[in-house]
C-alpha cells in the first residue's frame, strides 16, 4: 500500500463546530437542496483534490454507538457518496450500510437533501450548491449490542474499529487516490494499536497521519482497557513487528517466555520462507475475549485476530487458535502484496471476483499451518491430529458430487453475511477453498520433493512467486509498493520454473473435478494415511469442549450441542437416512434420558448388531422414535504412517 502525505488543502475543523451544525437540523423543506436523479454521475478522476477528514467518537460504551463526523472538499454539481460495500479480505459485498443512521449533510449553513440510489443501496446522491467547497457530514454507526444482531465490535473492555463502517467517500477516483486524515476519541485510560501512526495524541483524541483511503480501510484499530505490547524483534529494527494483546481482564495477558519466543520464531520463519518484508512495520492485533466477536482478517501492515481467553492455555493439548496468526501474517505476502488480478479493484464498491482464492486463501492456509509448526506455536503431533480431522471431513463430502472446488470460491458473494448452512456437507462452502486447497498444495509440495529428490519444494515457489524479479524491495517508511496482481497463468509458470510438469492440468483436475473423495495423493506421498480409532485425540476433545458439542459425524453422522440439539447431520449418513435433521433435539437413547456418554455407549454396544440404537427425538411439538442399526462403532480420525514411505510431512514441517 502507498501512503500519502499532503501538505495542502487541510481544513481545520472541530467537534464543536459539527455538533453545533447537527443541532441546526430543523430547516424548512423548501430550503433543502433537491437531490439529483439516480442517473447523475460524477466525473471520473485519478486523484481527489484536498483532504477528506473523518472524526470518530468511540466513547459511548453504554450504547455501542460510534459518532462520526466528516469534512469533505467538493465542487458544485452532482455528487455520489459511497458507503464501502465490497470489503477486502472478506471477498464479498459485506459492508453493512444498514448500521448507518442519522445521516446529515450540511454546507454553508444549509442542510442538503440526499437520496439513496435505488439501484445501489450503498450509494447516496445529492447536488452540491454553487459556491460550496466543503461538506460537513454527521452520522452514527450502530454497532451490534449483542451477538444476536451481528459480530460484537465494542464491549466495556475493548473495541475493534474498522474504518469501512465509519465513512462515506466520493465516487470517481480510486481509493488510493483519496487522501484521508482520521481522528479517534477513545474511552479514558484505554490503549490502542494500529498500522496507522499517530501525528499527535492529546485530550481531544488521536490524530493519525494522513493516508490514502485504501490504506485507512486497511488499517483497523484495536483498543482496550487491558493492553500489552510485545516487540517481536529488537528495538530499532528496520521493519519492526509487534504483538499487541488486549483482553477482558489483565490475567489473560500473561504468557510464558517460551510462548512469546514462539511468536518471535514465527516472524523469523516467515522471513526465511518469503524473503523481503512487504511492509514498513507490522502489528499483530490480538483480542482475547468472551464478549468481542471472533475474527481473523488480513491487512498489509496488520491483522485483526480475535479468539477466546484461553489462547495461552493447554498448548500441549490443542491447536486452538494458534494457526490464526501465522495464516494472517502470511497474507501480508499472499493476498495483500501479491493479489489475484480479479480481486484488485479500484475502490470498495466495485465488485470483486474470487476465481483465485484457492491460492489466495488455500495456499495461505497451507503456509499458516506449516509456519505454526516451524515456529513452535503448534507441535507436529497436534498438527497431524488437526490435519486428520480436516482430511476425514473433506473426504466424506457428499456435495463434491455436484459442486466442484472452483465453484466454492463464489461462496462469499453468494452467502452474504455468512449465514450458517443447515446441510454444509451437501452444500459445501467457503471453508472448502481453505481446507481442500491446503491438500492440493500439500500434493504439489510432495510431488516437487519426490521428483526433485528432495532438492526443491513449495518453499521455492513461495520465494519466487511472492518476491518476483520485477518487484523491487520496498523503499522504507515512505513507499510501500502497490499490490502486484497475478493470474492463473503466472501461478502455472512459477510452478514450472520450480519443477517442469503439466501444472495447469494438475490444478484444473483438482479444482474442476468431482472426486470421488478429497485429493489425498499428497498425503500419501507425504508418508501418511487416514485411519480410525475408537477414542478421540486431545485436539478433537478440545474442539468438542470449546463448542460444547459431541461430534459423531464419522459414525452415525451427526453432531449434537450440549443440550442434545442436532447441530449438523451428514448428508446421506446413517442419521440422515433415518430421517434426522438439524434443529431436532435428541431426548432419549434406548429409553433413557439423553447423555453424550450414553449415546456413545449405545453406538459401541451395537458393533455386532445385537443392540440396535433407539432414539427419541423432538421436532417442535412432535416426538418420534427412530432406530439406527449402525455397526461401525465410534470412529475418530487419526493419521498413521505408511510403512516404507518417506516421511515428507515431517520434513515439510521442520524449522528452517
Short mmCIF file of N, CA, C and O in Angstrom, two decimals, residues 163 455 558:
data_model
loop_
_atom_site.label_atom_id
_atom_site.label_comp_id
_atom_site.label_asym_id
_atom_site.label_seq_id
_atom_site.Cartn_x
_atom_site.Cartn_y
_atom_site.Cartn_z
N UNK A 163 -12.57 1.03 9.80
CA UNK A 163 -12.90 2.31 9.19
C UNK A 163 -13.94 2.20 8.09
O UNK A 163 -14.65 3.18 7.80
N UNK A 455 15.46 -31.93 -3.47
CA UNK A 455 16.22 -30.71 -3.68
C UNK A 455 15.34 -29.46 -3.75
O UNK A 455 15.81 -28.35 -3.47
N UNK A 558 -23.76 -37.35 12.83
CA UNK A 558 -24.37 -36.15 13.37
C UNK A 558 -23.48 -35.53 14.44
O UNK A 558 -22.60 -36.19 15.01
#
